mmCIF file of N, CA and C in Angstrom:
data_model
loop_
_atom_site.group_PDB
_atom_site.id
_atom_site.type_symbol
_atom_site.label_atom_id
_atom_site.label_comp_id
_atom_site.label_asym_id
_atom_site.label_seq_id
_atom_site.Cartn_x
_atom_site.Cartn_y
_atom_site.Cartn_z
ATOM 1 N N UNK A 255 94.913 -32.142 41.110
ATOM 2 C CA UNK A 255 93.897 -33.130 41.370
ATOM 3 C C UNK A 255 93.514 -33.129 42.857
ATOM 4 N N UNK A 256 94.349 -33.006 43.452
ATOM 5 C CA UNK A 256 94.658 -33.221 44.921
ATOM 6 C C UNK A 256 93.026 -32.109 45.417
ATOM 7 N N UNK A 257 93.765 -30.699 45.171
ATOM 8 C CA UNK A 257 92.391 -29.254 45.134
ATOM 9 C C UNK A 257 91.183 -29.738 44.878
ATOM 10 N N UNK A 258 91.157 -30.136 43.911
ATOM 11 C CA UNK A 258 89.489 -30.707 43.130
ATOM 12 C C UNK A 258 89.100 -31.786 43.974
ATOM 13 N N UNK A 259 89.486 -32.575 44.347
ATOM 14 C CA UNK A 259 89.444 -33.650 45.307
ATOM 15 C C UNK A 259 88.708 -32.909 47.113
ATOM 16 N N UNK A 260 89.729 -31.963 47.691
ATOM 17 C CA UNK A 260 89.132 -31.188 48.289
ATOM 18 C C UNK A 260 88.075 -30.838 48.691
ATOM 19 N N UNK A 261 88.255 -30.172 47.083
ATOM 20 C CA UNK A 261 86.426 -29.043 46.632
ATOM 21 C C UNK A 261 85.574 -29.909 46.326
ATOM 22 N N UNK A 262 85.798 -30.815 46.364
ATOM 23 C CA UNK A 262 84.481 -31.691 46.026
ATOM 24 C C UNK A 262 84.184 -32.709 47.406
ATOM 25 N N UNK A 263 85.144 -32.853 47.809
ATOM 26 C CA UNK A 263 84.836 -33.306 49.786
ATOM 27 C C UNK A 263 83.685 -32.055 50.165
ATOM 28 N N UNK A 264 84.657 -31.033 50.149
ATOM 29 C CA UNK A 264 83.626 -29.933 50.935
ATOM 30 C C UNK A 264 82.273 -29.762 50.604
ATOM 31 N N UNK A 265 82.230 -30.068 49.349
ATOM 32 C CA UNK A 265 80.639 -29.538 48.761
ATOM 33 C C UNK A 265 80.380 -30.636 48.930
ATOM 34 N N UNK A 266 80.404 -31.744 49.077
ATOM 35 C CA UNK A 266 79.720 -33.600 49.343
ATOM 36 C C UNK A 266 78.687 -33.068 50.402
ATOM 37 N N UNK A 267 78.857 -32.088 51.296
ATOM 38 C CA UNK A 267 77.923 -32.041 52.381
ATOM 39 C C UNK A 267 76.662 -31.428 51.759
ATOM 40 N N UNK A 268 75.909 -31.831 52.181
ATOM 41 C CA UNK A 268 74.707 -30.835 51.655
ATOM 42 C C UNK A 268 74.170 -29.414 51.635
ATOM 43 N N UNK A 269 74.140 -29.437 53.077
ATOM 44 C CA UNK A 269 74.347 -28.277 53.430
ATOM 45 C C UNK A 269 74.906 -26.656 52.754
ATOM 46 N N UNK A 270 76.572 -27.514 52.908
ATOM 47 C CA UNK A 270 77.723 -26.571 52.546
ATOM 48 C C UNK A 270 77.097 -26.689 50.911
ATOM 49 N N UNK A 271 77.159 -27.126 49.934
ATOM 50 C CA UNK A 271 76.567 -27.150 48.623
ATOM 51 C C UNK A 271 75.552 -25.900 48.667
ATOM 52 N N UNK A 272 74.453 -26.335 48.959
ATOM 53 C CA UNK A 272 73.215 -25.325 49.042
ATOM 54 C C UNK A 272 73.990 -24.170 49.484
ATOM 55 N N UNK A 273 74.744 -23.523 50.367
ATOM 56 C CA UNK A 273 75.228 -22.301 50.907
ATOM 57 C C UNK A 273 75.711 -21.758 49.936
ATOM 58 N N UNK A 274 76.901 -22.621 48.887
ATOM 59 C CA UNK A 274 77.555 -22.035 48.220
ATOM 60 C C UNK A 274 76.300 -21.293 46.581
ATOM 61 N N UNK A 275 75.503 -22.253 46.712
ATOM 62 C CA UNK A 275 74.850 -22.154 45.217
ATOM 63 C C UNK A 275 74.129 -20.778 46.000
ATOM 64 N N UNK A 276 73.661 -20.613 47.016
ATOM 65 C CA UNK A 276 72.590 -19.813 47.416
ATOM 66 C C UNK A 276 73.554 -18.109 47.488
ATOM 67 N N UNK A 277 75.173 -18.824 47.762
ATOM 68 C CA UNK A 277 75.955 -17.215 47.657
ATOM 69 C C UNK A 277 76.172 -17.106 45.876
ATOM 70 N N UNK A 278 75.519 -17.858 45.337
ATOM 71 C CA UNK A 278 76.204 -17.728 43.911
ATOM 72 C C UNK A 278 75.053 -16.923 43.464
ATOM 73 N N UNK A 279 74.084 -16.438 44.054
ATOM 74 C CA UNK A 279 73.176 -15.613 43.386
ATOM 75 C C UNK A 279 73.718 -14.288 44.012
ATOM 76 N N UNK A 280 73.439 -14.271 45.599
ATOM 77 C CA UNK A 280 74.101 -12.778 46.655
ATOM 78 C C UNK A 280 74.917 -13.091 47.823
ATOM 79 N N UNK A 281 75.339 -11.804 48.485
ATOM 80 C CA UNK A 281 75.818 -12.311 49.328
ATOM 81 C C UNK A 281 74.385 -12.395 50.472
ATOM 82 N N UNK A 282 75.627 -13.008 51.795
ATOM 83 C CA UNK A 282 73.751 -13.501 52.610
ATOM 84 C C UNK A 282 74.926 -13.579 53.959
ATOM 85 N N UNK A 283 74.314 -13.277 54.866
ATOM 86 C CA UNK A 283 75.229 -12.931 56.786
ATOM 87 C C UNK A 283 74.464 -15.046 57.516
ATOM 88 N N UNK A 284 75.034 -15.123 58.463
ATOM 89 C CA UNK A 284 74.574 -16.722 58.881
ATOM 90 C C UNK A 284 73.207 -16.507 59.164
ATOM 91 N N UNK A 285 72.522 -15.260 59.944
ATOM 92 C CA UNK A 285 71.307 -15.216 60.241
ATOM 93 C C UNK A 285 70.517 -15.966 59.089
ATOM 94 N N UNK A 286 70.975 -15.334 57.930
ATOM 95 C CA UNK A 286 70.019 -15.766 56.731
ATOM 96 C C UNK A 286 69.859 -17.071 56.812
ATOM 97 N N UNK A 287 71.039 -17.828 56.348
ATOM 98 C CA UNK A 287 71.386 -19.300 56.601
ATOM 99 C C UNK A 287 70.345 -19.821 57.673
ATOM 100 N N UNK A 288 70.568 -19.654 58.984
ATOM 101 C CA UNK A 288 69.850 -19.980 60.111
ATOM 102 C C UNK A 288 68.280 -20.074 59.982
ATOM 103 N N UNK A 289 67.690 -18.842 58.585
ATOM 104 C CA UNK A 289 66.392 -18.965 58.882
ATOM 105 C C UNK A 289 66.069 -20.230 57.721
ATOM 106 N N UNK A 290 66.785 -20.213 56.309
ATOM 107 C CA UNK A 290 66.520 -21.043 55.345
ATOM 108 C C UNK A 290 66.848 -22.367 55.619
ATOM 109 N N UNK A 291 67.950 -22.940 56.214
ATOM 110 C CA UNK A 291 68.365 -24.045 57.374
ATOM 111 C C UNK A 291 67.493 -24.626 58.126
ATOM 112 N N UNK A 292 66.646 -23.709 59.109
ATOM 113 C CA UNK A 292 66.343 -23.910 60.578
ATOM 114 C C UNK A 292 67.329 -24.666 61.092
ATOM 115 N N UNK A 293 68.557 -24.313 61.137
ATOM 116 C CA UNK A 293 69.369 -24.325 61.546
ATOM 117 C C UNK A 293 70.246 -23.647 62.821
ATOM 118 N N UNK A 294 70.984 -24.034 64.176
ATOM 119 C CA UNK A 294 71.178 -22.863 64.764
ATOM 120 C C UNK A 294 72.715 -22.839 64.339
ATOM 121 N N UNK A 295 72.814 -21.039 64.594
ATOM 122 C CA UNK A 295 73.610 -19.970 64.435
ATOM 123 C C UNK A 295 75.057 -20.875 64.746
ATOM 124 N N UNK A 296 75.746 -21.761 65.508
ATOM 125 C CA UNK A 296 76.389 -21.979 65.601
ATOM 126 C C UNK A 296 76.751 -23.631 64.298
ATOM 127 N N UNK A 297 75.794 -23.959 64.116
ATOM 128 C CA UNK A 297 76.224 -24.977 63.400
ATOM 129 C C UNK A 297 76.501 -24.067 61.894
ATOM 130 N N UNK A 298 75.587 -23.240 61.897
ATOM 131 C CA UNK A 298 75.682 -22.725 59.872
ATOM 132 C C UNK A 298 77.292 -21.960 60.790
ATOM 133 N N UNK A 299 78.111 -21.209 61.216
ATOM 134 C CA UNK A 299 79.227 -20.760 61.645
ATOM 135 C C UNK A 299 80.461 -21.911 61.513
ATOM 136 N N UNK A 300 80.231 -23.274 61.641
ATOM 137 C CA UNK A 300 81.252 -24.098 61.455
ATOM 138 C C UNK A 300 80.417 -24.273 60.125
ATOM 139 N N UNK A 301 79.652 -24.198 59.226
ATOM 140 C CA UNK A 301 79.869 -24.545 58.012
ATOM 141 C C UNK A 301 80.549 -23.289 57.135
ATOM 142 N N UNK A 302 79.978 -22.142 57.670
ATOM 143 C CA UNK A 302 80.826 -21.160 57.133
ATOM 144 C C UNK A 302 82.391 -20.577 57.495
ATOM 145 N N UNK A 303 82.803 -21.386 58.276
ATOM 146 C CA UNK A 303 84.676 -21.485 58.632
ATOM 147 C C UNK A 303 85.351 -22.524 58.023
ATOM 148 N N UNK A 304 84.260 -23.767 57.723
ATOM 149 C CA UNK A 304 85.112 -24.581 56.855
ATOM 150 C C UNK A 304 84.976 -24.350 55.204
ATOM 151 N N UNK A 305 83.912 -23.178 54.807
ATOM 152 C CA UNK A 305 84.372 -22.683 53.380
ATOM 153 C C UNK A 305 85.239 -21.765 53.100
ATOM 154 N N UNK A 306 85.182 -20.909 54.397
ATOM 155 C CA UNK A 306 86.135 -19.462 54.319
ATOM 156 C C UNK A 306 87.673 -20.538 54.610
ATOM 157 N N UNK A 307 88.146 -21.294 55.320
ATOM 158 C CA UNK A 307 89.425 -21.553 55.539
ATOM 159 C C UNK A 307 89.644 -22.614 54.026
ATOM 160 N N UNK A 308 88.708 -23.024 53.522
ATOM 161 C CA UNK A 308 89.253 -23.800 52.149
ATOM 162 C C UNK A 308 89.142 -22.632 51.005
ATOM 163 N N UNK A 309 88.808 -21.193 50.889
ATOM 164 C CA UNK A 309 89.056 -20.027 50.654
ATOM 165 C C UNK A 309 87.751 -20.158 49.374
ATOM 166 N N UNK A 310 86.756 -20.488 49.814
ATOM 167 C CA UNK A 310 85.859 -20.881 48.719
ATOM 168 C C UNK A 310 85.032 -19.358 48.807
ATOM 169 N N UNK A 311 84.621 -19.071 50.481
ATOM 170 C CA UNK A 311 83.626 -17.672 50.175
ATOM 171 C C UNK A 311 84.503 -16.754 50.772
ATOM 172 N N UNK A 312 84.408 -15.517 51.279
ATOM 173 C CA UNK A 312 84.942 -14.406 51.553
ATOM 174 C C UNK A 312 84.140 -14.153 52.567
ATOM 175 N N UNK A 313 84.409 -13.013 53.340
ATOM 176 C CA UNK A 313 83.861 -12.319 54.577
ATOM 177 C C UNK A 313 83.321 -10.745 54.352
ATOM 178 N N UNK A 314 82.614 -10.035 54.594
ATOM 179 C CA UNK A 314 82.784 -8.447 54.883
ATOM 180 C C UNK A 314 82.155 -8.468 56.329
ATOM 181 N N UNK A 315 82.306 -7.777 56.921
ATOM 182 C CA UNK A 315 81.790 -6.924 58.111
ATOM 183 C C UNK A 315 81.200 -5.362 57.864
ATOM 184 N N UNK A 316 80.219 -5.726 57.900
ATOM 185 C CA UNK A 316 79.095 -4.534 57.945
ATOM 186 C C UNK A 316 78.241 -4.389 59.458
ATOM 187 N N UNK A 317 78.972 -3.177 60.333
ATOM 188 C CA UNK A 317 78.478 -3.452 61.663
ATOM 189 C C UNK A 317 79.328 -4.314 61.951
ATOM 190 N N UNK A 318 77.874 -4.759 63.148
ATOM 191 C CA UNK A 318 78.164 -6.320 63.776
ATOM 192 C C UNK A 318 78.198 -7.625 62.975
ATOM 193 N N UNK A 319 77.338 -7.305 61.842
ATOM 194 C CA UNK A 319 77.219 -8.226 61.213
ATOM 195 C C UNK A 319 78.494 -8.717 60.103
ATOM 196 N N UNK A 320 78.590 -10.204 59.642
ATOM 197 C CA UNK A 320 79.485 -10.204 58.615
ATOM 198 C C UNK A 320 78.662 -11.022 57.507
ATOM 199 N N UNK A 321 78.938 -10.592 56.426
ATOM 200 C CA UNK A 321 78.223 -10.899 55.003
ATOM 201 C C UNK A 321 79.126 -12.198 54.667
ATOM 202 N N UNK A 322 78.780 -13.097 53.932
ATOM 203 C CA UNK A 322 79.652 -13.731 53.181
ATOM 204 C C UNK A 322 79.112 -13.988 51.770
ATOM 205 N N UNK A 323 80.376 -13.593 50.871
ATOM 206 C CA UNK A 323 79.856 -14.190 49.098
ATOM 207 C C UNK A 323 81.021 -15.125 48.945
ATOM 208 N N UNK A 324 80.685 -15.328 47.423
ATOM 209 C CA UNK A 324 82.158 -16.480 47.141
ATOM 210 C C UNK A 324 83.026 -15.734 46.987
ATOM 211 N N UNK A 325 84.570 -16.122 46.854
ATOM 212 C CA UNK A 325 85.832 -15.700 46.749
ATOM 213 C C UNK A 325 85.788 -16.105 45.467
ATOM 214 N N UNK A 326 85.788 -14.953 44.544
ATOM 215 C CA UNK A 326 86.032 -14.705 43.002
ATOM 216 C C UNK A 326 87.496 -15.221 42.327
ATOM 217 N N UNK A 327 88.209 -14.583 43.756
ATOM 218 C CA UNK A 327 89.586 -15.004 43.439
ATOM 219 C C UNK A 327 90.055 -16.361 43.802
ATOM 220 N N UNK A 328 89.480 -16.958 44.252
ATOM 221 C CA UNK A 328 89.894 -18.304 44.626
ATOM 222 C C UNK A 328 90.529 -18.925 43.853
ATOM 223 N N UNK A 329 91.464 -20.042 43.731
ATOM 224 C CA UNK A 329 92.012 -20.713 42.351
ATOM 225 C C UNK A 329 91.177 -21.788 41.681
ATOM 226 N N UNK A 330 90.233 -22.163 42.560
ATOM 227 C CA UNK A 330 89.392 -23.490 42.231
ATOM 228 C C UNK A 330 87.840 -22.516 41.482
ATOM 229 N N UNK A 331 88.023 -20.683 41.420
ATOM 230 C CA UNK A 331 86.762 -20.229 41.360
ATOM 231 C C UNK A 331 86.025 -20.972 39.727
ATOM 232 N N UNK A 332 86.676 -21.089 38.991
ATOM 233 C CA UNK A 332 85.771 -21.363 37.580
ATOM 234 C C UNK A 332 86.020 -23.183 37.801
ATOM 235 N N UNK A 333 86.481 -23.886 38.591
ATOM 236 C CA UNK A 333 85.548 -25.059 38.461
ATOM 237 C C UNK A 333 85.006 -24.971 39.303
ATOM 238 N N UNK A 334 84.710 -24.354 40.589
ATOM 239 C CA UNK A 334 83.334 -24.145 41.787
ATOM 240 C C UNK A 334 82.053 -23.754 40.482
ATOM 241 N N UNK A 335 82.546 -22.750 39.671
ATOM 242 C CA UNK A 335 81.568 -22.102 38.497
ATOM 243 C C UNK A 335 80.680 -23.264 37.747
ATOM 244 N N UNK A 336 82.056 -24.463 37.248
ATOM 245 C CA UNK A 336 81.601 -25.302 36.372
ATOM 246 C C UNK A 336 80.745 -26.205 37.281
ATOM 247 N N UNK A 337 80.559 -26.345 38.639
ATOM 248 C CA UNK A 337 79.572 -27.359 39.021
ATOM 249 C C UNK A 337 78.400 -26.253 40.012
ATOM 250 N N UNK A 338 78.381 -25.523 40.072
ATOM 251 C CA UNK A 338 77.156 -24.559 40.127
ATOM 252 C C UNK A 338 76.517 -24.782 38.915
ATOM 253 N N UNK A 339 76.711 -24.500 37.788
ATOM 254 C CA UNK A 339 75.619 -24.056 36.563
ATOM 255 C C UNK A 339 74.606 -25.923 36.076
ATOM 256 N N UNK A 340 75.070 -26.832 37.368
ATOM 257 C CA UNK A 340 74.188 -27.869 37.393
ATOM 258 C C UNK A 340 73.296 -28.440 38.152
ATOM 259 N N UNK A 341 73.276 -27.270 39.049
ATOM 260 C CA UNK A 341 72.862 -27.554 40.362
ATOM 261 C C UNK A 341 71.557 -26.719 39.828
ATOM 262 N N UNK A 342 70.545 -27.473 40.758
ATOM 263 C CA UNK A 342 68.987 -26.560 40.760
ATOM 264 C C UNK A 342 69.167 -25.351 41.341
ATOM 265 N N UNK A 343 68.141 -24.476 40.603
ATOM 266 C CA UNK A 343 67.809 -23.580 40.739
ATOM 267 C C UNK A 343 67.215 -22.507 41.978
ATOM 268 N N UNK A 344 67.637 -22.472 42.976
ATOM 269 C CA UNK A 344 67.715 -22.148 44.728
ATOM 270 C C UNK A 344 67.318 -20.999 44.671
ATOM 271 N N UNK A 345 67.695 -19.977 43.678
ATOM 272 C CA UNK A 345 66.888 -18.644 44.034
ATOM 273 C C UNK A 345 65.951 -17.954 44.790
ATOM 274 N N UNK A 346 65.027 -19.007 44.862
ATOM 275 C CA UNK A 346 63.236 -19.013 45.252
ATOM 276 C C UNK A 346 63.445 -19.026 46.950
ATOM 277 N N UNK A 347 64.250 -19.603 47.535
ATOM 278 C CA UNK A 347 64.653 -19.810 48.837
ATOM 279 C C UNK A 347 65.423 -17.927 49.130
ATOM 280 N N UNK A 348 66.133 -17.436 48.788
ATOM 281 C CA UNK A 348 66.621 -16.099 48.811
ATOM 282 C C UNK A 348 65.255 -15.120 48.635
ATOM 283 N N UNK A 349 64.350 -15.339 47.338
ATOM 284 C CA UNK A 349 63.054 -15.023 47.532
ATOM 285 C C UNK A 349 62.192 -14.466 48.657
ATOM 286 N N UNK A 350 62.257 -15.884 48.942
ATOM 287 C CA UNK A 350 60.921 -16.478 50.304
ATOM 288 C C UNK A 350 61.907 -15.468 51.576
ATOM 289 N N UNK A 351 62.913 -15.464 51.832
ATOM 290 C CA UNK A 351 63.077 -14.848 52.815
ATOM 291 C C UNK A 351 63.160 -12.929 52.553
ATOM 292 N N UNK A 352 63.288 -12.578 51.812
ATOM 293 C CA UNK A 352 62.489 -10.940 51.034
ATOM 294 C C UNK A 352 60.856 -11.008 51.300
ATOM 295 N N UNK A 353 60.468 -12.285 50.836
ATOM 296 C CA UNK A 353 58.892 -12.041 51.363
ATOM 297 C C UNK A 353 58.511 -12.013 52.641
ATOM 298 N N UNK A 354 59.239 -12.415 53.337
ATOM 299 C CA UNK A 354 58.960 -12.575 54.522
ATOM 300 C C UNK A 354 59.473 -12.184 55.678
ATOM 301 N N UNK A 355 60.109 -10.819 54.598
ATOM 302 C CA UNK A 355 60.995 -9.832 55.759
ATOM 303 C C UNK A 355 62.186 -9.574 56.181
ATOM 304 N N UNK A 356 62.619 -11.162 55.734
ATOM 305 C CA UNK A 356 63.721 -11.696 56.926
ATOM 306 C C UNK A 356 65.122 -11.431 55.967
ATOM 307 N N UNK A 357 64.955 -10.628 54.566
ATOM 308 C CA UNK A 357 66.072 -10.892 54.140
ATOM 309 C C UNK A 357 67.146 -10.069 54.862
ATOM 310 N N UNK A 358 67.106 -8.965 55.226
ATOM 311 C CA UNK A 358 67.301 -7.654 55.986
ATOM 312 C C UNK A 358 67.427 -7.347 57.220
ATOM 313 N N UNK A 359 66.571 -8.651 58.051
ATOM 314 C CA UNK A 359 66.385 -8.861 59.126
ATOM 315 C C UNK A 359 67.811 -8.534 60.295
ATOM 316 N N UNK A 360 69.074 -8.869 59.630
ATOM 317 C CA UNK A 360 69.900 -8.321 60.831
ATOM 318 C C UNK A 360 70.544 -7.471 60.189
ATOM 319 N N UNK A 361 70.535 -6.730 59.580
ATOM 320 C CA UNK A 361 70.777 -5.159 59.052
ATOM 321 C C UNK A 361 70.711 -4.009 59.919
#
């Protein structure tokens, strides 16, 4: 109970919510974040250290850059699952930044 309690603090933020639903389609580096946000680079970075240290997304490093998706393996991963599949539909935001160039942008 204690975990679920947690995972559901963390996602209370808004923010952090939208990040996670938006890695539940791909993965995406903070730049991305930063442009769908207008957000700066350092605030989406403390939202993405307080999901990676509650072990919700994962890291890669490609380059300079680092990617983040969710952590599949996580223990909380299929109820993170069960409250994604109620959340709206965010896709269109991952979209808009392909149209507009920027998905790729720090590649």
């Amino acid at each position: 109970m204690e975990k679920n309690a947690q995972l559901l603090k963390l996602l209370g933020d808004k923010t952090r919510l939208t990040i996670v639903r938006l890695l539940s389609y791909s993965e995406c580096c903070v730049c991305e974040f930063v442009e769908i946000f207008q957000m700066s680079q350092p605030a989406i970075s403390q939202h993405m250290k307080k999901l990676k240290d509650a072990g919700v997304v994962k890291e890669k490093r490609k380059g300079q850059w680092i990617f983040y998706s969710l952590n599949e393996h996580a223990d909380q991963y299929a109820y993170l699952q069960t409250i994604l599949k109620d959340l709206p539909d965010l896709h269109f935001l991952i979209e808009d930044l392909d149209q507009k160039g920027k998905r790729i942008s720090c590649c």
